[in-house]
Coordinates of C-alpha atoms and ligand atoms in Angstrom, one line a residue:
X649 CA 8.6 -7.7 23.4
X650 CA 8.2 -4.2 25.0
X651 CA 5.1 -3.1 27.0
X652 CA 6.9 -1.4 29.8
X653 CA 9.1 1.3 28.3
X654 CA 8.2 4.9 28.7
X655 CA 8.3 6.8 25.5
X656 CA 9.8 10.3 24.9
X657 CA 8.1 13.5 26.2
X658 CA 10.1 16.2 24.4
X659 CA 9.6 17.5 20.9
X660 CA 11.7 15.9 18.1
X661 CA 13.4 18.6 16.0
X662 CA 16.4 18.4 13.8
X663 CA 17.2 14.9 15.0
X664 CA 17.3 16.0 18.7
X665 CA 14.9 15.8 21.7
X666 CA 14.1 19.4 22.5
X667 CA 12.8 20.8 25.8
X668 CA 10.4 23.7 25.4
X669 CA 9.6 26.7 27.7
X670 CA 6.6 24.9 29.0
X671 CA 4.8 21.5 28.8
X672 CA 1.2 20.5 28.6
X673 CA -0.6 17.5 30.2
X674 CA -1.9 14.5 28.4
X675 CA -5.0 13.4 30.4
X676 CA -6.3 9.9 30.7
X677 CA -9.9 9.5 29.5
X678 CA -10.2 6.6 32.0
X679 CA -9.9 8.6 35.2
X680 CA -8.8 12.2 34.3
X681 CA -5.2 11.7 35.7
X682 CA -2.2 13.1 34.0
X683 CA -0.5 10.4 31.9
X684 CA 2.5 12.6 31.0
X685 CA 3.6 16.2 30.5
X686 CA 4.9 16.8 26.9
X687 CA 6.8 19.7 25.3
X688 CA 4.5 22.5 24.2
X689 CA 5.8 23.8 20.8
X690 CA 5.0 27.2 19.4
X691 CA 6.2 29.4 16.5
X692 CA 9.9 29.2 17.6
X693 CA 9.9 25.4 17.3
X694 CA 8.0 25.6 14.0
X695 CA 10.6 27.9 12.5
X696 CA 13.4 25.6 13.8
X697 CA 11.7 22.6 12.3
X698 CA 11.2 24.2 8.9
X699 CA 14.9 25.2 8.9
X700 CA 15.9 21.7 9.7
X701 CA 13.6 20.2 7.1
X702 CA 15.1 22.5 4.5
X703 CA 18.6 21.3 5.3
X704 CA 17.4 17.7 5.2
X705 CA 15.4 18.0 2.1
X706 CA 18.2 18.0 -0.6
X707 CA 20.1 15.0 0.7
X708 CA 16.9 13.1 1.4
X709 CA 15.5 13.7 -2.1
X710 CA 18.9 12.8 -3.6
X711 CA 19.2 9.6 -1.6
X712 CA 18.4 6.6 -3.8
X713 CA 14.9 5.1 -3.4
X714 CA 16.8 2.0 -2.2
X715 CA 18.4 4.0 0.6
X716 CA 15.2 5.5 1.7
X717 CA 13.5 2.1 1.5
X718 CA 16.0 0.6 3.9
X719 CA 15.4 3.3 6.5
X720 CA 11.6 2.7 6.2
X721 CA 12.1 -1.0 6.4
X722 CA 14.1 -0.6 9.7
X723 CA 11.3 1.7 11.0
X724 CA 8.7 -1.0 10.2
X725 CA 10.8 -3.5 12.1
X726 CA 11.3 -1.2 15.1
X727 CA 7.5 -0.5 15.2
X728 CA 6.9 -4.2 15.3
X729 CA 9.4 -4.7 18.2
X730 CA 7.5 -2.0 20.2
X731 CA 4.0 -3.2 19.4
X732 CA 3.1 -3.5 23.0
X733 CA 4.5 -0.2 24.1
X734 CA 2.6 1.6 21.4
X735 CA -0.7 -0.3 22.1
X736 CA -0.4 0.5 25.8
X737 CA 0.5 4.1 25.1
X738 CA -2.7 4.6 23.0
X739 CA -4.8 3.0 25.7
X740 CA -3.5 5.3 28.3
X741 CA -3.6 8.5 26.3
X742 CA -6.9 8.2 24.3
X743 CA -8.7 5.1 25.7
X744 CA -8.4 2.6 22.8
X745 CA -8.8 -0.9 24.1
X746 CA -5.3 -2.5 24.2
X747 CA -6.4 -5.4 22.0
X748 CA -7.5 -3.0 19.3
X749 CA -4.3 -1.0 19.9
X750 CA -2.3 -4.0 18.8
X751 CA -4.3 -4.3 15.6
X752 CA -3.8 -0.6 15.0
X753 CA 0.0 -0.9 15.4
X754 CA 0.0 -3.7 12.8
X755 CA -2.1 -1.5 10.5
X756 CA 0.3 1.4 11.1
X757 CA 3.3 -0.7 10.5
X758 CA 1.6 -2.0 7.3
X759 CA 1.8 1.5 5.7
X760 CA 5.5 1.7 6.5
X761 CA 6.3 -1.7 5.1
X762 CA 4.2 -1.0 2.0
X763 CA 5.8 2.3 1.2
X764 CA 9.3 0.9 1.9
X765 CA 8.6 -1.3 -1.1
X766 CA 6.7 1.4 -3.1
X767 CA 9.6 3.8 -2.9
X768 CA 11.4 1.7 -5.5
X769 CA 8.4 1.8 -7.9
X770 CA 8.1 5.5 -8.4
X771 CA 8.5 5.4 -12.2
X772 CA 8.8 8.2 -14.8
X773 CA 7.3 8.3 -18.3
X774 CA 8.8 8.6 -21.8
X775 CA 6.5 10.6 -24.0
X776 CA 6.7 10.2 -27.8
X777 CA 7.4 13.4 -29.7
X778 CA 6.2 14.4 -33.1
X779 CA 9.7 15.7 -33.8
X780 CA 12.5 13.2 -34.7
X781 CA 15.1 15.1 -32.8
X782 CA 13.3 15.6 -29.5
X783 CA 13.1 13.3 -26.4
X784 CA 10.5 14.0 -23.8
X785 CA 10.3 12.5 -20.5
X786 CA 8.5 13.0 -17.2
X787 CA 10.2 12.5 -13.9
X788 CA 8.3 12.4 -10.6
X789 CA 10.0 14.6 -8.0
X790 CA 9.2 15.0 -4.3
X791 CA 6.9 18.0 -3.6
X792 CA 9.2 19.2 -0.8
X793 CA 8.6 19.9 2.9
X794 CA 5.3 18.5 4.2
X795 CA 3.3 19.6 7.2
X796 CA 1.0 16.9 8.6
X797 CA -1.7 17.3 11.2
X798 CA -3.1 14.0 12.6
X799 CA -6.1 13.1 14.7
X800 CA -6.3 11.3 18.0
X801 CA -8.6 8.4 16.9
X802 CA -5.8 6.4 15.3
X803 CA -2.7 7.9 16.9
X804 CA -0.3 5.5 15.1
X805 CA -1.9 4.7 11.8
X806 CA -2.8 8.2 10.8
X807 CA 0.8 9.2 11.3
X808 CA 2.3 6.4 9.3
X809 CA -0.3 6.6 6.6
X810 CA 0.9 10.2 5.9
X811 CA 4.5 10.1 6.9
X812 CA 5.6 6.8 5.3
X813 CA 4.6 7.8 1.7
X814 CA 6.0 11.3 2.1
X815 CA 9.3 10.0 3.4
X816 CA 9.4 7.2 0.7
X817 CA 8.8 9.9 -2.0
X818 CA 11.8 11.9 -0.6
X819 CA 9.9 14.6 1.4
X820 CA 10.8 15.8 4.9
X821 CA 7.7 15.4 7.1
X822 CA 6.9 17.7 10.1
X823 CA 4.1 16.4 12.3
X824 CA 1.7 18.1 14.7
X825 CA 0.0 15.2 16.5
X826 CA -3.4 15.7 18.1
X827 CA -3.2 17.3 21.6
X828 CA -4.9 14.2 23.0
X829 CA -2.4 11.7 21.6
X830 CA 1.1 13.1 21.2
X831 CA 2.8 10.2 23.1
X832 CA 2.3 7.6 20.4
X833 CA 3.6 10.1 17.8
X834 CA 6.7 10.8 19.9
X835 CA 7.2 7.0 20.2
X836 CA 7.1 6.7 16.4
X837 CA 9.7 9.5 16.2
X838 CA 12.0 7.7 18.6
X839 CA 11.7 4.6 16.4
X840 CA 12.5 6.6 13.3
X841 CA 15.6 7.8 15.0
X842 CA 16.5 4.2 16.0
X843 CA 16.0 3.2 12.4
X844 CA 18.6 5.7 11.3
X845 CA 16.3 8.3 9.9
X846 CA 18.5 11.4 9.1
X847 CA 18.0 14.5 11.3
X848 CA 15.2 16.8 10.0
X849 CA 13.5 14.1 7.9
X850 CA 10.8 13.3 10.4
X851 CA 10.1 15.8 13.2
X852 CA 7.3 15.8 15.8
X853 CA 6.0 18.9 17.5
X854 CA 3.3 18.5 20.1
X855 CA 1.4 21.7 20.8
X856 CA -1.4 22.7 23.1
X857 CA -2.3 25.6 20.8
X858 CA -2.5 24.2 17.2
X859 CA -3.3 27.5 15.6
X860 CA -0.2 29.3 17.0
X861 CA 2.1 26.4 16.1
X862 CA 0.6 26.0 12.6
X863 CA 0.7 29.7 11.5
X864 CA 4.5 29.6 10.5
X865 CA 3.9 26.5 8.4
X866 CA 1.1 28.1 6.5
X867 CA 2.9 31.4 6.0
X868 CA 6.2 29.8 4.9
X869 CA 6.3 29.1 1.1
X870 CA 9.1 26.5 1.7
X871 CA 6.4 24.2 3.2
X872 CA 4.9 22.8 0.0
X873 CA 2.3 20.5 1.2
X874 CA -0.4 20.2 3.9
X875 CA -1.9 16.8 4.8
X876 CA -4.6 16.8 7.4
X877 CA -7.1 14.3 8.9
X878 CA -9.9 15.7 11.0
X879 CA -13.2 17.4 10.8
X880 CA -14.7 19.0 7.7
X881 CA -15.0 22.4 9.4
X882 CA -11.3 22.5 10.3
X883 CA -10.3 21.1 7.0
X884 CA -12.1 23.9 5.2
X885 CA -10.3 26.5 7.3
X886 CA -6.9 24.9 6.7
X887 CA -7.6 24.7 3.0
X888 CA -8.1 28.5 3.0
X889 CA -4.9 29.1 5.0
X890 CA -2.9 27.0 2.6
X891 CA -4.1 29.1 -0.4
X892 CA -1.8 32.2 -0.2
X893 CA 1.3 30.0 -0.5
X894 CA -0.4 27.6 -3.0
X895 CA 0.4 24.5 -1.0
X896 CA -0.6 21.1 -2.2
X897 CA -3.3 19.8 0.0
X898 CA -4.7 16.4 1.1
X899 CA -7.7 16.5 3.4
X900 CA -9.2 13.4 5.0
X901 CA -12.4 14.8 6.6
X902 CA -15.7 13.7 8.1
X903 CA -17.9 10.8 7.2
X904 CA -21.5 9.7 7.7
X905 CA -21.3 6.1 6.5
X906 CA -24.5 4.3 5.6
X907 CA -24.6 0.5 6.0
X908 CA -27.2 -1.2 3.8
X909 CA -28.6 -4.7 4.5
X910 CA -30.6 -6.1 1.6
X911 CA -33.2 -8.9 2.0
X912 CA -30.9 -11.4 0.2
X913 CA -28.0 -10.7 2.6
X914 CA -26.2 -13.4 4.7
X915 CA -27.7 -12.0 7.9
X916 CA -25.3 -13.7 10.4
X917 CA -22.3 -12.3 8.4
X918 CA -23.9 -8.9 8.0
X919 CA -24.4 -8.8 11.8
X920 CA -20.8 -9.6 12.5
X921 CA -19.5 -7.1 10.0
X922 CA -21.9 -4.4 11.3
X923 CA -20.3 -5.0 14.7
X924 CA -16.9 -4.2 13.2
X925 CA -18.0 -1.4 11.0
X926 CA -19.8 0.3 13.9
X927 CA -17.8 -0.6 17.1
X928 CA -14.3 -0.6 15.8
X929 CA -12.5 2.0 17.9
X930 CA -15.7 2.5 19.9
X931 CA -17.3 4.1 16.8
X932 CA -14.6 6.9 16.7
X933 CA -13.7 6.5 13.1
X934 CA -14.5 8.5 10.0
X935 CA -15.5 5.3 8.2
X936 CA -17.7 4.0 11.1
X937 CA -21.1 2.9 10.0
X938 CA -23.1 5.8 11.3
X939 CA -26.6 4.7 10.1
X940 CA -27.9 1.2 9.3
X941 CA -30.6 0.8 6.7
X942 CA -32.2 -2.7 6.8
X943 CA -34.8 -4.2 4.4
X944 CA -38.1 -4.7 6.1
X945 CA -38.1 -8.5 5.3
X946 CA -35.0 -9.1 7.4
X947 CA -35.2 -6.1 9.9
X948 CA -36.6 -8.0 12.9
X949 CA -34.1 -10.9 12.5
X950 CA -31.2 -8.5 12.0
X951 CA -32.1 -6.3 15.0
X952 CA -32.6 -9.3 17.3
X953 CA -29.2 -10.8 16.4
X954 CA -27.4 -7.5 16.4
X955 CA -28.8 -6.4 19.7
X956 CA -27.6 -9.7 21.3
X957 CA -24.1 -9.1 20.0
X958 CA -24.1 -5.4 21.1
X959 CA -25.3 -6.4 24.6
X960 CA -22.4 -8.9 24.9
X961 CA -19.8 -6.2 24.3
X962 CA -17.5 -5.9 27.3
X963 CA -17.0 -2.3 28.5
X964 CA -14.3 -1.2 30.9
X965 CA -10.7 -0.2 31.4
X966 CA -8.9 0.0 28.0
X967 CA -5.8 -1.7 29.5
X968 CA -7.8 -4.8 30.4
X969 CA -7.3 -7.6 27.9
X970 CA -11.0 -8.4 27.5
X971 CA -12.3 -4.8 27.1
X972 CA -14.0 -4.1 23.8
X973 CA -15.5 -0.7 24.6
X974 CA -13.5 1.8 26.6
X975 CA -14.1 5.4 27.4
X976 CA -14.7 8.0 24.7
X977 CA -11.8 10.4 24.2
X978 CA -13.2 13.3 26.3
X979 CA -16.4 14.8 27.8
X980 CA -17.2 16.8 24.6
X981 CA -17.2 13.5 22.6
X982 CA -19.5 11.9 25.2
X983 CA -21.9 14.9 25.2
X984 CA -22.2 14.8 21.4
X985 CA -23.1 11.1 21.4
X986 CA -25.6 11.6 24.2
X987 CA -27.1 14.6 22.4
X988 CA -27.6 12.5 19.2
X989 CA -29.3 9.7 21.2
X990 CA -31.5 12.3 23.1
X991 CA -32.5 14.0 19.8
X992 CA -33.5 10.6 18.2
X993 CA -35.5 9.6 21.2
X994 CA -37.3 12.9 21.4
X995 CA -38.3 12.4 17.7
X996 CA -39.9 9.0 18.6
X997 CA -37.0 6.5 18.2
X998 CA -37.1 3.3 20.4
X999 CA -34.1 2.6 22.6
X1000 CA -33.4 -1.1 22.2
X1001 CA -30.3 -1.2 24.3
X1002 CA -27.8 1.1 25.9
X1003 CA -28.5 4.8 26.0
X1004 CA -26.6 5.7 29.1
X1005 CA -23.1 6.6 30.2
X1006 CA -20.7 5.3 32.9
X1007 CA -18.0 8.0 33.3
X1008 CA -16.8 8.5 29.8
X1009 CA -17.9 5.1 28.7
X1010 CA -21.1 5.4 26.6
X1011 CA -22.9 2.0 26.7
X1012 CA -23.2 0.4 23.2
X1013 CA -26.6 1.5 21.9
X1014 CA -29.1 0.3 19.4
X1015 CA -32.0 2.6 18.3
X1016 CA -34.9 1.6 16.0
X1017 CA -37.7 3.6 14.4
X1018 CA -35.4 6.6 13.9
X1019 CA -37.1 9.6 12.4
X1020 CA -35.5 10.7 9.1
X1021 CA -34.9 14.2 10.4
X1022 CA -32.9 13.0 13.4
X1023 CA -29.4 14.5 13.8
X1024 CA -27.8 11.0 14.1
X1025 CA -28.8 10.3 10.4
X1026 CA -27.1 13.5 9.2
X1027 CA -24.2 14.3 11.5
X1028 CA -21.1 12.3 12.3
X1029 CA -21.7 10.7 15.8
X1030 CA -18.2 9.3 16.5
X1031 CA -19.5 6.9 19.2
X1032 CA -21.0 3.5 19.9
X1033 CA -24.6 4.1 18.7
X1034 CA -26.3 2.2 15.9
X1035 CA -29.5 3.7 14.6
X1036 CA -31.5 1.2 12.5
X1037 CA -33.9 2.4 9.8
X1038 CA -36.1 0.1 7.8
X1039 CA -36.5 0.4 4.0
X1040 CA -38.6 -1.3 1.3
X1041 CA -37.0 -0.6 -2.1
X1042 CA -33.3 -0.6 -3.3
X1043 CA -33.7 2.8 -4.9
X1044 CA -35.0 4.2 -1.6
X1045 CA -32.0 2.9 0.4
X1046 CA -29.6 4.2 -2.2
X1047 CA -31.3 7.6 -2.2
X1048 CA -31.1 7.8 1.6
X1049 CA -27.5 6.6 1.6
X1050 CA -26.6 9.4 -0.8
X1051 CA -28.6 12.1 0.9
X1052 CA -25.6 13.6 2.8
X1053 CA -22.9 16.2 2.1
X1054 CA -20.3 13.5 3.1
X1055 CA -18.9 10.8 0.8
X1056 CA -16.2 8.8 2.6
X1057 CA -17.3 5.2 3.1
X1058 CA -20.4 3.2 2.5
X1059 CA -21.3 -0.5 3.1
X1060 CA -23.8 -2.9 1.5
X1061 CA -24.8 -6.5 2.2
X1062 CA -26.2 -8.7 -0.6
X1063 CA -25.7 -12.1 -2.2
X1064 CA -26.9 -10.8 -5.5
X1065 CA -23.9 -10.0 -7.7
X1066 CA -25.9 -7.7 -10.0
X1067 CA -27.2 -5.7 -7.0
X1068 CA -23.7 -5.6 -5.5
X1069 CA -22.3 -3.8 -8.6
X1070 CA -25.4 -1.7 -9.2
X1071 CA -25.5 -0.3 -5.7
X1072 CA -21.7 0.0 -5.3
X1073 CA -21.6 2.1 -8.5
X1074 CA -24.6 4.2 -7.4
X1075 CA -23.2 5.1 -4.0
X1076 CA -21.4 8.5 -4.2
X1077 CA -18.5 7.6 -1.8
X1078 CA -14.8 7.2 -2.0
X1079 CA -14.8 3.7 -0.4
X1080 CA -17.5 1.0 -0.7
X1081 CA -17.4 -2.2 1.3
X1082 CA -19.4 -5.0 -0.3
X1083 CA -20.0 -7.6 2.3
X1084 CA -17.0 -6.1 4.0
X1085 CA -17.2 -4.1 7.2
X1086 CA -13.5 -3.0 7.3
X1087 CA -12.2 -2.2 3.8
X1088 CA -9.3 0.0 5.1
X1089 CA -5.9 -1.6 4.2
X1090 CA -2.5 -0.1 3.4
X1091 CA -2.4 -1.0 -0.3
X1092 CA -5.8 0.5 -1.2
X1093 CA -6.9 4.2 -1.6
X1094 CA -8.5 5.7 1.4
X1095 CA -10.3 9.0 1.0
X1096 CA -13.6 10.6 0.2
X1097 CA -15.6 12.7 -2.2
X1098 CA -17.8 15.8 -1.6
X1099 CA -17.3 17.3 1.9
X1100 CA -15.3 14.3 3.0
X1101 CA -12.1 15.6 1.5
X1102 CA -9.5 15.8 -1.2
X1103 CA -6.9 13.3 -2.3
X1104 CA -6.2 9.7 -1.3
X1105 CA -4.0 8.0 1.2
X1106 CA -2.7 4.4 0.9
X1107 CA -1.5 2.4 -2.0
X1108 CA 0.1 3.9 -5.1
X1109 CA -2.4 6.8 -4.8
X1110 CA -1.0 7.8 -1.4
X1111 CA 2.6 8.3 -2.7
X1112 CA 1.4 10.3 -5.7
X1113 CA 0.2 13.0 -3.3
X1114 CA 3.8 13.7 -2.4
X1115 CA 5.2 13.8 -5.9
X1116 CA 4.9 16.2 -8.8
X1117 CA 5.8 15.6 -12.4
X1118 CA 8.8 17.4 -13.9
X1119 CA 8.7 17.4 -17.7
X1120 CA 12.1 17.4 -19.4
X1121 CA 12.3 18.1 -23.1
X1122 CA 15.6 17.4 -24.8
X1123 CA 16.3 18.7 -28.3
X1124 CA 19.1 16.5 -29.6
X1125 CA 22.0 18.2 -31.4
X1126 CA 21.8 18.1 -35.2
Ligands
LIG1878 C1 -10.1 7.3 10.2 O1 -11.1 7.2 11.0 O2 -9.8 8.4 9.8 C2 -9.3 6.1 9.8 C3 -10.0 4.8 9.8 C4 -9.4 3.8 9.0 O3 -8.2 3.9 8.5 O4 -10.0 2.8 8.7

């Protein structure tokens, strides 16, 4: 069902579609044409959204978990009905191949479904007292108004991964979607409206100037929580801005995921999973395998099989059914990928395949013999380039994997159970995939350590980020 409907273009504030003084263009990465002009929100809209969220927050928090769950359930169903519209919108606004877009819609809907159910499992605690006449209990309460800032790389899933647990917990959620991908977020707002979401509970404010829009949210102490997914540099700056009003903060930041293939690995499976870990979303993912470490004994076999699979990837128009690699999101993204490849080659790497651009499509690339000092082994590439490095010892591979300021996701391939546990426990990362190239799933915690962020999204950990414990002590009458 769906696939042809145009989504909304106006901001969604206080349950109404609002025109703003001006609009800004959403530009197709395929051909640079304007896909749509959307409302350009600024401080006036931010203040209006905070006021509406404040009105909504009491009744939404006071609604029973069952009532909130029903709205979330209807939202989940509406997203499913518009799977095709959402997948095509993503392809048009940020270049995700439509087949991957469908998978993302399912992933995004999965968070809504999961938190519709989890809303009913927000339990309190009874604490034993040392005094016979006292009763102590702890009741989780919603943190209050949440401001969310989401990235363009997963325009649907990053919205629902934040908004669904916040709404399930009883918090109004105000969203600033990425400038590159506001259309998917506005679609999700329309579906929230269709699901009967009360005015002011979910609001979406697209903006060309994120700083101007965001300032009122940071300054206003009524906004109790910031949740952000994006780069480490921006995350640090937002963390500082949230400090004066002591907001709760969740930050999902950059990654530099290592992918370790040991000599005892199932090589055909490791190759398949390395394809998913590297080329899912054209490498534009915080958990994308950024660097592949392969044991010397299996390196030649791995590189041969992997290169054959990489060369078979179909590049092209993201709206074509068989496209696997579409354009990168913009020129800046392409330039960064090209610069990482040029730097590696200049330091002596061998280009096995790829290494060129066609428009904004960067051809899937494999590099070998990559010098340890190369930028691609230390910075987040966010593109379809796989640098392969050979190792000899387990300790060496683990040390290289951990030699980064990031700590989001890491992957390892082995058939040895002892090694699987040993290495998984030694890797200083928030997520470890053992023989699994795509560990992300709605019911599990997603998030990193070190400079990859604070807090977790997904699963029961994700809803705790939007709750705070209230301790109630009752002294019984004598
Ligand atoms: C991300 O890149 O931030 C999200 C990827 C995922 O959920 O797997």
